[in-house]
Coordinates of C-alpha atoms in Angstrom, one line a residue:
Chain A
M224 CA 17.3 34.8 -12.2
V225 CA 14.4 34.0 -9.9
E226 CA 11.2 35.9 -10.4
A227 CA 10.3 37.9 -7.3
P228 CA 6.9 37.3 -5.7
D229 CA 4.7 40.3 -5.1
G230 CA 1.7 38.7 -3.5
L231 CA 1.0 35.9 -1.2
L232 CA 3.8 33.6 -0.2
I233 CA 2.8 30.3 1.3
L234 CA 5.5 28.2 3.0
P235 CA 4.2 25.0 4.5
D236 CA 6.3 22.2 5.9
F237 CA 5.8 20.2 2.7
T238 CA 4.5 20.9 -0.8
T239 CA 3.2 18.4 -3.3
D240 CA 3.5 19.7 -6.9
T241 CA 3.6 16.6 -9.1
P242 CA 1.2 13.7 -8.8
G243 CA 2.9 10.6 -7.6
D244 CA 6.0 12.3 -6.4
S245 CA 6.9 12.6 -2.7
P246 CA 6.1 15.8 -0.9
R247 CA 9.0 18.4 -1.0
P248 CA 10.1 19.7 2.4
G249 CA 10.9 23.4 2.5
W250 CA 9.0 24.2 -0.7
G251 CA 5.8 26.3 -1.1
Y252 CA 4.2 28.7 -3.5
A253 CA 4.4 32.4 -4.2
S254 CA 2.2 34.6 -6.4
S255 CA 3.8 36.8 -9.0
A256 CA 2.1 38.8 -11.7
Q257 CA -1.1 36.8 -11.4
R258 CA 0.6 33.4 -11.5
W259 CA 1.9 31.0 -9.0
L260 CA 5.6 30.1 -8.6
M261 CA 7.1 27.2 -6.9
W262 CA 9.0 28.7 -3.9
A263 CA 11.6 27.5 -1.4
N264 CA 13.1 28.5 1.9
T265 CA 16.6 28.2 0.4
P266 CA 18.7 30.3 -2.0
P267 CA 18.2 31.6 -4.6
Y268 CA 14.6 31.9 -3.7
A269 CA 14.8 32.9 0.0
R270 CA 16.5 36.2 -0.6
N271 CA 13.5 37.6 -2.5
V272 CA 11.0 36.7 0.3
Q273 CA 10.9 40.3 1.6
T274 CA 9.2 41.4 -1.6
A275 CA 6.1 39.3 -0.9
A276 CA 3.2 41.4 0.2
K277 CA 1.9 38.8 2.6
E278 CA 3.6 35.8 4.0
R279 CA 2.0 32.8 5.5
R280 CA 3.8 30.0 7.1
Q281 CA 1.7 27.0 8.0
A282 CA 2.3 23.6 9.4
G283 CA 1.5 20.5 7.4
S284 CA 1.4 19.9 3.7
F285 CA 0.1 21.9 0.8
P286 CA -1.4 20.3 -2.3
P287 CA -2.0 22.1 -5.5
G288 CA -5.6 23.0 -6.1
L289 CA -8.5 21.6 -4.1
S290 CA -8.0 17.9 -3.7
M291 CA -9.6 15.1 -1.8
D292 CA -6.9 12.7 -0.6
T293 CA -9.2 9.9 0.4
L294 CA -12.5 9.2 -1.3
I295 CA -14.6 6.2 -2.0
L296 CA -16.5 7.1 -5.1
Y297 CA -19.3 4.6 -4.7
S298 CA -20.0 5.7 -1.1
V299 CA -22.6 8.0 -2.5
L300 CA -24.8 4.9 -3.0
A301 CA -25.0 4.5 0.7
H302 CA -26.8 7.8 1.2
V303 CA -30.3 6.6 0.3
I304 CA -30.4 3.4 2.2
P305 CA -33.0 3.6 5.0
L306 CA -32.0 2.0 8.3
A307 CA -34.3 1.0 11.1
V308 CA -31.4 0.9 13.6
S309 CA -28.1 2.5 13.1
P310 CA -25.2 0.1 13.7
S311 CA -22.8 1.0 16.5
G312 CA -19.2 0.2 16.5
F313 CA -16.6 -0.6 13.8
W314 CA -17.5 -4.2 13.0
P315 CA -21.3 -3.8 13.4
F316 CA -21.1 -1.0 10.8
K317 CA -19.1 -3.2 8.4
E318 CA -21.0 -6.4 9.0
S319 CA -24.6 -5.2 9.2
F320 CA -24.5 -2.3 6.9
W321 CA -21.5 -1.5 4.8
W322 CA -20.7 -4.9 3.3
P323 CA -24.2 -6.3 2.8
W324 CA -26.0 -3.1 1.8
V325 CA -23.3 -1.1 0.0
E326 CA -20.4 -3.2 -1.3
D327 CA -21.7 -6.7 -1.9
P328 CA -24.5 -5.5 -4.3
L329 CA -22.2 -3.4 -6.4
D330 CA -22.0 -4.1 -10.1
H331 CA -20.2 -2.3 -12.9
P332 CA -23.1 0.0 -14.0
M333 CA -23.5 1.1 -10.4
I334 CA -19.8 1.9 -10.2
Q335 CA -19.9 3.9 -13.4
A336 CA -23.0 5.8 -12.3
A337 CA -21.6 6.6 -8.9
T338 CA -18.3 7.8 -10.4
D339 CA -20.1 10.0 -12.9
M340 CA -22.1 11.6 -10.1
Q341 CA -19.2 12.1 -7.8
C342 CA -17.0 13.7 -10.5
S343 CA -19.9 16.1 -11.4
R344 CA -20.3 17.1 -7.7
M345 CA -16.6 17.6 -7.2
L346 CA -16.2 19.8 -10.3
A347 CA -19.2 21.8 -9.3
C348 CA -17.6 22.8 -6.0
G349 CA -14.1 23.3 -7.3
V350 CA -12.3 20.1 -6.5
T351 CA -9.7 19.5 -9.1
G352 CA -8.1 16.2 -8.0
F353 CA -8.9 13.3 -5.9
C354 CA -7.7 9.9 -4.8
D355 CA -10.2 7.1 -4.8
I356 CA -10.1 3.8 -2.9
L357 CA -12.0 1.0 -4.4
E358 CA -12.5 -1.4 -1.5
A359 CA -14.4 -4.5 -0.5
P360 CA -13.6 -8.0 0.6
S361 CA -15.4 -9.3 -2.4
A362 CA -14.4 -6.5 -4.7
L363 CA -15.3 -7.0 -8.3
L364 CA -12.4 -7.1 -10.8
G365 CA -12.4 -4.5 -13.5
C366 CA -13.9 -1.7 -11.5
I367 CA -10.9 0.7 -11.5
S368 CA -10.6 0.7 -15.2
L369 CA -14.3 1.5 -15.6
Q370 CA -13.9 4.3 -13.0
A371 CA -10.9 5.6 -14.9
E372 CA -12.9 5.8 -18.2
V373 CA -15.6 7.9 -16.5
V374 CA -13.0 10.2 -14.7
Q375 CA -11.2 10.8 -18.0
G376 CA -14.4 11.9 -19.5
H377 CA -14.7 14.6 -16.8
G378 CA -11.1 15.7 -17.2
I379 CA -10.5 15.7 -13.4
R380 CA -7.2 14.5 -12.1
S381 CA -7.2 11.4 -10.0
S382 CA -5.4 8.4 -8.6
C383 CA -7.5 5.3 -8.4
R384 CA -6.4 2.3 -6.4
S385 CA -7.9 -0.9 -5.3
R386 CA -7.9 -1.5 -1.6
L387 CA -6.9 -5.1 -1.6
P388 CA -8.5 -7.8 0.4
S389 CA -6.5 -10.0 2.7
G390 CA -3.8 -12.2 1.2
Chain B
M620 CA -12.1 -12.8 1.2
S621 CA -9.5 -15.1 -0.2
D622 CA -5.8 -15.3 -1.1
V623 CA -6.9 -15.8 -4.7
N624 CA -8.9 -12.6 -4.7
G625 CA -6.0 -10.8 -3.0
Q626 CA -3.6 -11.9 -5.7
L627 CA -6.0 -11.0 -8.5
G628 CA -6.3 -7.5 -6.9
L629 CA -2.6 -7.1 -6.9
K630 CA -2.4 -8.1 -10.5
E631 CA -5.2 -5.7 -11.4
N632 CA -3.5 -2.9 -9.5
A633 CA -0.2 -3.5 -11.3
E634 CA -1.8 -3.6 -14.7
F635 CA -3.8 -0.4 -14.0
V636 CA -0.7 1.5 -12.7
R637 CA 1.2 0.5 -15.8
A638 CA -1.6 1.4 -18.2
C639 CA -1.9 4.8 -16.6
Q640 CA 1.8 5.4 -16.7
S641 CA 1.8 4.4 -20.4
A642 CA -1.1 6.7 -21.2
G643 CA 0.3 9.6 -19.3
G644 CA -3.0 11.3 -18.7
R645 CA -4.6 12.8 -15.6
V646 CA -5.6 9.5 -14.1
G647 CA -3.0 7.5 -12.2
G648 CA -2.9 4.3 -10.3
L649 CA -1.6 3.3 -6.9
V650 CA -1.3 0.1 -5.0
C651 CA -3.4 0.1 -1.9
I652 CA -3.3 -2.4 1.0
H653 CA -6.0 -1.0 3.2
T654 CA -4.8 -1.7 6.8
T655 CA -2.7 -4.0 8.9
F656 CA -5.8 -5.8 10.2
T657 CA -7.2 -6.8 6.8
C658 CA -3.9 -7.9 5.1
S659 CA -1.4 -10.4 6.3
E660 CA 2.2 -9.4 7.0
S661 CA 3.5 -11.3 4.0
F662 CA 0.8 -9.7 1.8
I663 CA 1.6 -6.2 3.0
R664 CA 5.3 -6.8 2.2
Q665 CA 4.4 -8.2 -1.3
A666 CA 2.1 -5.3 -2.1
F667 CA 4.6 -2.6 -1.0
K668 CA 7.4 -4.3 -2.9
L669 CA 5.1 -4.3 -6.0
G670 CA 4.3 -0.6 -5.5
K671 CA 8.0 0.3 -5.3
S672 CA 8.8 -1.8 -8.4
L673 CA 6.1 0.2 -10.3
N674 CA 7.9 3.4 -9.1
G675 CA 4.7 4.5 -7.5
L676 CA 3.2 5.1 -4.1
T677 CA 1.5 2.5 -2.0
H678 CA -1.4 3.7 0.1
M679 CA -2.7 2.5 3.4
H680 CA -4.8 3.7 6.3
V681 CA -3.1 3.7 9.7
S682 CA -4.6 3.3 13.1
V683 CA -8.2 3.1 12.0
G684 CA -10.4 4.0 15.0
R685 CA -9.6 2.3 18.2
Y686 CA -9.8 -1.1 16.5
E687 CA -6.5 -1.2 14.7
P688 CA -4.3 0.0 17.5
E689 CA -5.8 -2.6 19.8
H690 CA -5.7 -5.3 17.2
T691 CA -2.1 -4.6 16.3
L692 CA -1.1 -4.6 20.0
E693 CA -2.8 -7.9 20.6
T694 CA -1.8 -9.6 17.4
H695 CA 1.7 -8.4 16.6
G696 CA 3.0 -7.0 19.9
P697 CA 4.1 -3.5 18.9
R698 CA 1.6 -0.7 18.3
T699 CA 0.5 0.2 14.8
I700 CA 3.1 2.7 13.9
A701 CA 5.9 0.6 15.2
F702 CA 4.5 -2.5 13.5
C703 CA 4.4 -0.6 10.2
D704 CA 7.9 0.5 10.7
S705 CA 9.0 -3.1 11.2
L706 CA 7.6 -3.9 7.8
G707 CA 9.6 -1.1 6.2
L708 CA 6.6 1.1 5.6
R709 CA 8.2 4.3 6.9
H710 CA 9.3 5.1 3.4
P711 CA 8.8 7.9 0.9
K712 CA 6.9 5.5 -1.3
C713 CA 4.4 4.6 1.3
W714 CA 1.6 7.2 1.5
R715 CA -0.3 7.2 4.8
P716 CA -2.6 10.3 4.6
S717 CA -5.3 9.1 7.1
V718 CA -4.1 8.2 10.5
S719 CA -7.6 8.2 12.0
G720 CA -7.2 6.8 15.5
W721 CA -5.0 7.1 18.5
T722 CA -2.2 4.8 19.3
L723 CA -2.2 5.2 23.0
P724 CA 0.8 4.5 25.2
K725 CA 0.7 1.3 27.1
W726 CA 0.8 2.1 30.8
N727 CA 2.4 -0.4 33.1

């Protein structure tokens, strides 16, 4: 017996409900008695669609909660670096600013402090999950484990990965 | 950047993914290869194979700015998406959330 939705029904093209799993085509969410249900366009779910008070179909994918799908945690450290001249173009930005001023000076305490600050900021504005990219041609080893320890302390859900340099 | 650092990064990624899977908490790990212009073809294949063996997703950016489409066209022949397809990256285990640039058609 499928519980009937009585509130908002959201049916995007894809829904992601479990971290790490592939998005599910044809699935969405429906509210019922103050909770959210997984919902689908197919039976036995579809026959109860008429009971929803408000239906919204939207293109694209729908993640649970507020999530940031691409974040560089330590990028916050770039916010206070004064520049006499702003670099223009992709490689000038990397070569004259991002690598020498942000990534090359990184050390483990800076990674930890930046992660702590970013997690606090995200939680303060309602973000419940994020995916971080730890990048750099000269990336320090051991950083993702340090980040993970800080993130676990905040209780926020995340996927951390190292953006790998050329091989 | 060096081959050695690249391989160390892969190893660290794999160990982190396994540790997260074992712990079963709210933090997970992914393998990430950045883009087609910062990793060699063989390295991309190796990383994606590793990601699949860990039963996890592999993340990458696609068509970064104008640079990557032009670079892929000049270096590999096909445009970025087609080049990724040729490497087997059109796959449910390859996560490409940020297609940030245009891959314009080549006009004759």
